[in-house]
């Protein structure tokens, strides 16, 4: 990208907008609209701060306008029993993913999703059993499944939730490669 001065490189700080203004994570739509109205048309994004003041999200003016036009889309973030935003993470089914899991749990992840195009594999079932044995209170979502027997296998292994559907992603080749799949 060529910059206004014709150069092709510049420090990011020269183009960043500094802001000490933010909206709280528990702000409702009307409060966010007030924020944008007060800032004027040049401000397109609002940082969202958590209870401790750290930035946890960003709200775009365009998203707010969409929600104003389609209010049924409005929903809050997932909040846990402690009143804090819930956090999810995805891992695979390889041995190296067991190493990745510990820091995710220590950082406060509330739920882990096993990311696998075909969830009814021995690799996923073994990973489910490992996670439930190691972190029994961690919510775990397994899948993808399309049949009752696949779902039953993962439920018996210990999952708390299921991803249903297989091969429906825009770049997913599961249906072509494995000759299995069904859209959600």
PDB file of C-alpha atoms in Angstrom:
ATOM      1  CA  UNK A   1       0.000   0.000   0.000  1.00  0.00           C
ATOM      2  CA  UNK A   2       1.358   3.387  -0.908  1.00  0.00           C
ATOM      3  CA  UNK A   3       1.090   5.995   1.833  1.00  0.00           C
ATOM      4  CA  UNK A   4       0.102   9.648   1.271  1.00  0.00           C
ATOM      5  CA  UNK A   5       3.748  10.748   1.242  1.00  0.00           C
ATOM      6  CA  UNK A   6       4.553   8.205  -1.495  1.00  0.00           C
ATOM      7  CA  UNK A   7       6.522   5.883   0.765  1.00  0.00           C
ATOM      8  CA  UNK A   8       5.670   2.235   1.163  1.00  0.00           C
ATOM      9  CA  UNK A   9       6.685   1.811   4.795  1.00  0.00           C
ATOM     10  CA  UNK A  10       5.900   3.766   7.943  1.00  0.00           C
ATOM     11  CA  UNK A  11       5.630   3.069  11.647  1.00  0.00           C
ATOM     12  CA  UNK A  12       2.169   1.841  12.554  1.00  0.00           C
ATOM     13  CA  UNK A  13       1.999   4.362  15.404  1.00  0.00           C
ATOM     14  CA  UNK A  14       1.983   7.176  12.831  1.00  0.00           C
ATOM     15  CA  UNK A  15      -1.401   5.998  11.548  1.00  0.00           C
ATOM     16  CA  UNK A  16      -3.069   4.594  14.669  1.00  0.00           C
ATOM     17  CA  UNK A  17      -5.761   6.518  16.449  1.00  0.00           C
ATOM     18  CA  UNK A  18      -5.174   6.850  20.162  1.00  0.00           C
ATOM     19  CA  UNK A  19      -8.248   6.724  22.309  1.00  0.00           C
ATOM     20  CA  UNK A  20      -8.965   6.719  25.988  1.00  0.00           C
ATOM     21  CA  UNK A  21     -12.702   6.678  25.342  1.00  0.00           C
ATOM     22  CA  UNK A  22     -14.476   3.336  25.314  1.00  0.00           C
ATOM     23  CA  UNK A  23     -17.819   1.729  25.954  1.00  0.00           C
ATOM     24  CA  UNK A  24     -18.341  -0.825  28.698  1.00  0.00           C
ATOM     25  CA  UNK A  25     -18.934  -4.453  27.755  1.00  0.00           C
ATOM     26  CA  UNK A  26     -22.358  -4.236  29.398  1.00  0.00           C
ATOM     27  CA  UNK A  27     -23.432  -1.190  27.344  1.00  0.00           C
ATOM     28  CA  UNK A  28     -26.730  -1.534  25.555  1.00  0.00           C
ATOM     29  CA  UNK A  29     -27.379  -0.464  21.965  1.00  0.00           C
ATOM     30  CA  UNK A  30     -28.679   2.974  22.917  1.00  0.00           C
ATOM     31  CA  UNK A  31     -25.522   3.736  24.925  1.00  0.00           C
ATOM     32  CA  UNK A  32     -23.319   2.713  22.011  1.00  0.00           C
ATOM     33  CA  UNK A  33     -25.398   4.858  19.641  1.00  0.00           C
ATOM     34  CA  UNK A  34     -24.917   7.803  22.043  1.00  0.00           C
ATOM     35  CA  UNK A  35     -21.164   7.171  21.990  1.00  0.00           C
ATOM     36  CA  UNK A  36     -21.031   7.312  18.187  1.00  0.00           C
ATOM     37  CA  UNK A  37     -23.332  10.352  18.056  1.00  0.00           C
ATOM     38  CA  UNK A  38     -21.071  12.199  20.495  1.00  0.00           C
ATOM     39  CA  UNK A  39     -17.922  11.300  18.549  1.00  0.00           C
ATOM     40  CA  UNK A  40     -19.256  12.381  15.163  1.00  0.00           C
ATOM     41  CA  UNK A  41     -19.089  10.782  11.737  1.00  0.00           C
ATOM     42  CA  UNK A  42     -15.298  10.394  11.627  1.00  0.00           C
ATOM     43  CA  UNK A  43     -15.239   7.739  14.364  1.00  0.00           C
ATOM     44  CA  UNK A  44     -16.154   4.323  12.958  1.00  0.00           C
ATOM     45  CA  UNK A  45     -15.075   2.057  15.818  1.00  0.00           C
ATOM     46  CA  UNK A  46     -15.508   1.998  19.593  1.00  0.00           C
ATOM     47  CA  UNK A  47     -13.259  -0.012  21.888  1.00  0.00           C
ATOM     48  CA  UNK A  48     -15.166  -2.149  24.401  1.00  0.00           C
ATOM     49  CA  UNK A  49     -13.654  -2.443  27.874  1.00  0.00           C
ATOM     50  CA  UNK A  50     -14.198  -5.260  30.354  1.00  0.00           C
ATOM     51  CA  UNK A  51     -14.698  -4.784  34.079  1.00  0.00           C
ATOM     52  CA  UNK A  52     -10.968  -4.454  34.703  1.00  0.00           C
ATOM     53  CA  UNK A  53     -10.594  -1.770  32.040  1.00  0.00           C
ATOM     54  CA  UNK A  54      -8.843  -3.976  29.479  1.00  0.00           C
ATOM     55  CA  UNK A  55     -10.059  -3.786  25.880  1.00  0.00           C
ATOM     56  CA  UNK A  56     -11.986  -6.984  25.108  1.00  0.00           C
ATOM     57  CA  UNK A  57     -13.710  -6.140  21.826  1.00  0.00           C
ATOM     58  CA  UNK A  58     -14.391  -3.469  19.239  1.00  0.00           C
ATOM     59  CA  UNK A  59     -17.795  -2.289  18.015  1.00  0.00           C
ATOM     60  CA  UNK A  60     -18.103  -0.904  14.509  1.00  0.00           C
ATOM     61  CA  UNK A  61     -20.501   1.908  13.635  1.00  0.00           C
ATOM     62  CA  UNK A  62     -21.656  -0.192  10.644  1.00  0.00           C
ATOM     63  CA  UNK A  63     -22.619  -3.063  12.981  1.00  0.00           C
ATOM     64  CA  UNK A  64     -24.604  -0.671  15.162  1.00  0.00           C
ATOM     65  CA  UNK A  65     -26.455   0.617  12.107  1.00  0.00           C
ATOM     66  CA  UNK A  66     -27.245  -2.950  11.052  1.00  0.00           C
ATOM     67  CA  UNK A  67     -28.600  -3.740  14.508  1.00  0.00           C
ATOM     68  CA  UNK A  68     -30.741  -0.610  14.461  1.00  0.00           C
ATOM     69  CA  UNK A  69     -32.226  -1.773  11.155  1.00  0.00           C
ATOM     70  CA  UNK A  70     -32.650  -5.386  12.280  1.00  0.00           C
ATOM     71  CA  UNK A  71     -33.189  -5.311  16.061  1.00  0.00           C
ATOM     72  CA  UNK A  72     -33.939  -9.044  16.253  1.00  0.00           C
ATOM     73  CA  UNK A  73     -30.238  -9.662  15.614  1.00  0.00           C
ATOM     74  CA  UNK A  74     -29.424  -7.973  18.913  1.00  0.00           C
ATOM     75  CA  UNK A  75     -28.058 -10.237  21.575  1.00  0.00           C
ATOM     76  CA  UNK A  76     -25.517  -9.822  24.308  1.00  0.00           C
ATOM     77  CA  UNK A  77     -22.270 -11.626  24.755  1.00  0.00           C
ATOM     78  CA  UNK A  78     -22.188 -14.862  26.672  1.00  0.00           C
ATOM     79  CA  UNK A  79     -21.707 -14.055  30.331  1.00  0.00           C
ATOM     80  CA  UNK A  80     -20.800 -16.645  32.949  1.00  0.00           C
ATOM     81  CA  UNK A  81     -22.146 -16.995  36.487  1.00  0.00           C
ATOM     82  CA  UNK A  82     -19.360 -14.705  37.724  1.00  0.00           C
ATOM     83  CA  UNK A  83     -20.656 -11.891  35.488  1.00  0.00           C
ATOM     84  CA  UNK A  84     -17.582 -11.983  33.231  1.00  0.00           C
ATOM     85  CA  UNK A  85     -17.575 -12.577  29.477  1.00  0.00           C
ATOM     86  CA  UNK A  86     -17.134 -16.245  28.611  1.00  0.00           C
ATOM     87  CA  UNK A  87     -14.239 -17.323  26.411  1.00  0.00           C
ATOM     88  CA  UNK A  88     -13.959 -20.270  24.055  1.00  0.00           C
ATOM     89  CA  UNK A  89     -11.010 -21.754  22.212  1.00  0.00           C
ATOM     90  CA  UNK A  90     -10.558 -24.427  19.572  1.00  0.00           C
ATOM     91  CA  UNK A  91      -7.940 -27.161  19.480  1.00  0.00           C
ATOM     92  CA  UNK A  92      -7.360 -30.183  17.303  1.00  0.00           C
ATOM     93  CA  UNK A  93      -6.971 -33.836  18.195  1.00  0.00           C
ATOM     94  CA  UNK A  94      -3.195 -34.231  17.968  1.00  0.00           C
ATOM     95  CA  UNK A  95      -0.844 -34.838  20.890  1.00  0.00           C
ATOM     96  CA  UNK A  96       0.524 -31.305  20.476  1.00  0.00           C
ATOM     97  CA  UNK A  97      -2.977 -29.962  21.172  1.00  0.00           C
ATOM     98  CA  UNK A  98      -2.807 -31.405  24.685  1.00  0.00           C
ATOM     99  CA  UNK A  99       0.155 -29.092  25.273  1.00  0.00           C
ATOM    100  CA  UNK A 100      -1.859 -26.116  23.940  1.00  0.00           C
ATOM    101  CA  UNK A 101      -4.813 -26.969  26.182  1.00  0.00           C
ATOM    102  CA  UNK A 102      -3.153 -26.306  29.544  1.00  0.00           C
ATOM    103  CA  UNK A 103      -2.355 -22.602  28.915  1.00  0.00           C
ATOM    104  CA  UNK A 104      -5.872 -22.091  27.517  1.00  0.00           C
ATOM    105  CA  UNK A 105      -7.417 -23.475  30.692  1.00  0.00           C
ATOM    106  CA  UNK A 106      -5.019 -21.489  32.897  1.00  0.00           C
ATOM    107  CA  UNK A 107      -5.916 -18.317  30.965  1.00  0.00           C
ATOM    108  CA  UNK A 108      -9.581 -18.884  31.824  1.00  0.00           C
ATOM    109  CA  UNK A 109     -11.148 -20.511  28.760  1.00  0.00           C
ATOM    110  CA  UNK A 110     -14.698 -21.568  29.649  1.00  0.00           C
ATOM    111  CA  UNK A 111     -15.223 -23.939  26.741  1.00  0.00           C
ATOM    112  CA  UNK A 112     -13.061 -25.819  24.263  1.00  0.00           C
ATOM    113  CA  UNK A 113     -14.212 -26.898  20.824  1.00  0.00           C
ATOM    114  CA  UNK A 114     -12.531 -29.863  19.192  1.00  0.00           C
ATOM    115  CA  UNK A 115     -11.952 -28.742  15.639  1.00  0.00           C
ATOM    116  CA  UNK A 116     -12.294 -31.736  13.368  1.00  0.00           C
ATOM    117  CA  UNK A 117     -14.128 -32.184  10.093  1.00  0.00           C
ATOM    118  CA  UNK A 118     -15.119 -35.738  11.063  1.00  0.00           C
ATOM    119  CA  UNK A 119     -15.810 -35.912  14.768  1.00  0.00           C
ATOM    120  CA  UNK A 120     -16.483 -39.601  15.123  1.00  0.00           C
ATOM    121  CA  UNK A 121     -12.834 -40.643  15.020  1.00  0.00           C
ATOM    122  CA  UNK A 122     -10.741 -42.529  17.528  1.00  0.00           C
ATOM    123  CA  UNK A 123      -8.520 -39.435  17.760  1.00  0.00           C
ATOM    124  CA  UNK A 124     -11.399 -37.241  18.891  1.00  0.00           C
ATOM    125  CA  UNK A 125     -12.808 -39.830  21.269  1.00  0.00           C
ATOM    126  CA  UNK A 126      -9.382 -40.248  22.891  1.00  0.00           C
ATOM    127  CA  UNK A 127      -8.985 -36.449  23.150  1.00  0.00           C
ATOM    128  CA  UNK A 128     -12.444 -36.100  24.736  1.00  0.00           C
ATOM    129  CA  UNK A 129     -11.580 -38.716  27.358  1.00  0.00           C
ATOM    130  CA  UNK A 130      -8.223 -37.035  28.049  1.00  0.00           C
ATOM    131  CA  UNK A 131      -9.788 -33.582  28.457  1.00  0.00           C
ATOM    132  CA  UNK A 132     -12.593 -34.797  30.708  1.00  0.00           C
ATOM    133  CA  UNK A 133     -10.121 -36.780  32.832  1.00  0.00           C
ATOM    134  CA  UNK A 134      -7.699 -33.840  33.102  1.00  0.00           C
ATOM    135  CA  UNK A 135     -10.172 -30.905  33.267  1.00  0.00           C
ATOM    136  CA  UNK A 136     -13.524 -32.381  34.348  1.00  0.00           C
ATOM    137  CA  UNK A 137     -15.216 -28.983  34.825  1.00  0.00           C
ATOM    138  CA  UNK A 138     -14.230 -27.626  31.412  1.00  0.00           C
ATOM    139  CA  UNK A 139     -17.124 -27.506  28.947  1.00  0.00           C
ATOM    140  CA  UNK A 140     -16.256 -29.429  25.795  1.00  0.00           C
ATOM    141  CA  UNK A 141     -17.881 -29.337  22.363  1.00  0.00           C
ATOM    142  CA  UNK A 142     -17.145 -32.177  19.942  1.00  0.00           C
ATOM    143  CA  UNK A 143     -18.027 -32.912  16.369  1.00  0.00           C
ATOM    144  CA  UNK A 144     -18.738 -32.513  13.556  1.00  0.00           C
ATOM    145  CA  UNK A 145     -21.439 -35.180  13.414  1.00  0.00           C
ATOM    146  CA  UNK A 146     -24.364 -35.926  11.097  1.00  0.00           C
ATOM    147  CA  UNK A 147     -25.754 -39.224  12.379  1.00  0.00           C
ATOM    148  CA  UNK A 148     -27.236 -40.350  15.677  1.00  0.00           C
ATOM    149  CA  UNK A 149     -24.552 -43.002  16.118  1.00  0.00           C
ATOM    150  CA  UNK A 150     -21.779 -40.420  15.687  1.00  0.00           C
ATOM    151  CA  UNK A 151     -23.446 -38.164  18.240  1.00  0.00           C
ATOM    152  CA  UNK A 152     -23.972 -41.090  20.613  1.00  0.00           C
ATOM    153  CA  UNK A 153     -20.273 -42.047  20.465  1.00  0.00           C
ATOM    154  CA  UNK A 154     -19.162 -38.528  21.379  1.00  0.00           C
ATOM    155  CA  UNK A 155     -21.769 -38.161  24.125  1.00  0.00           C
ATOM    156  CA  UNK A 156     -20.653 -41.478  25.643  1.00  0.00           C
ATOM    157  CA  UNK A 157     -17.046 -40.247  25.477  1.00  0.00           C
ATOM    158  CA  UNK A 158     -18.041 -37.188  27.552  1.00  0.00           C
ATOM    159  CA  UNK A 159     -18.766 -34.121  25.397  1.00  0.00           C
ATOM    160  CA  UNK A 160     -21.041 -31.408  26.761  1.00  0.00           C
ATOM    161  CA  UNK A 161     -22.182 -30.191  23.332  1.00  0.00           C
ATOM    162  CA  UNK A 162     -22.045 -31.151  19.669  1.00  0.00           C
ATOM    163  CA  UNK A 163     -21.268 -29.425  16.381  1.00  0.00           C
ATOM    164  CA  UNK A 164     -23.808 -30.737  13.908  1.00  0.00           C
ATOM    165  CA  UNK A 165     -23.289 -30.802  10.154  1.00  0.00           C
ATOM    166  CA  UNK A 166     -20.355 -31.839   8.059  1.00  0.00           C
ATOM    167  CA  UNK A 167     -18.770 -30.486   4.942  1.00  0.00           C
ATOM    168  CA  UNK A 168     -20.752 -27.262   4.772  1.00  0.00           C
ATOM    169  CA  UNK A 169     -17.869 -24.807   5.075  1.00  0.00           C
ATOM    170  CA  UNK A 170     -16.975 -22.618   2.118  1.00  0.00           C
ATOM    171  CA  UNK A 171     -13.527 -24.222   1.769  1.00  0.00           C
ATOM    172  CA  UNK A 172     -14.361 -27.595   3.312  1.00  0.00           C
ATOM    173  CA  UNK A 173     -13.534 -30.609   1.159  1.00  0.00           C
ATOM    174  CA  UNK A 174     -14.869 -33.277   3.529  1.00  0.00           C
ATOM    175  CA  UNK A 175     -17.775 -34.188   1.263  1.00  0.00           C
ATOM    176  CA  UNK A 176     -15.518 -34.520  -1.772  1.00  0.00           C
ATOM    177  CA  UNK A 177     -12.536 -36.225  -0.115  1.00  0.00           C
ATOM    178  CA  UNK A 178     -14.359 -38.556   2.273  1.00  0.00           C
ATOM    179  CA  UNK A 179     -17.661 -38.896   0.416  1.00  0.00           C
ATOM    180  CA  UNK A 180     -19.483 -38.012   3.641  1.00  0.00           C
ATOM    181  CA  UNK A 181     -21.258 -34.962   4.887  1.00  0.00           C
ATOM    182  CA  UNK A 182     -24.498 -33.195   5.224  1.00  0.00           C
ATOM    183  CA  UNK A 183     -25.227 -29.499   5.509  1.00  0.00           C
ATOM    184  CA  UNK A 184     -26.447 -27.929   8.712  1.00  0.00           C
TER     185      UNK A 184
END
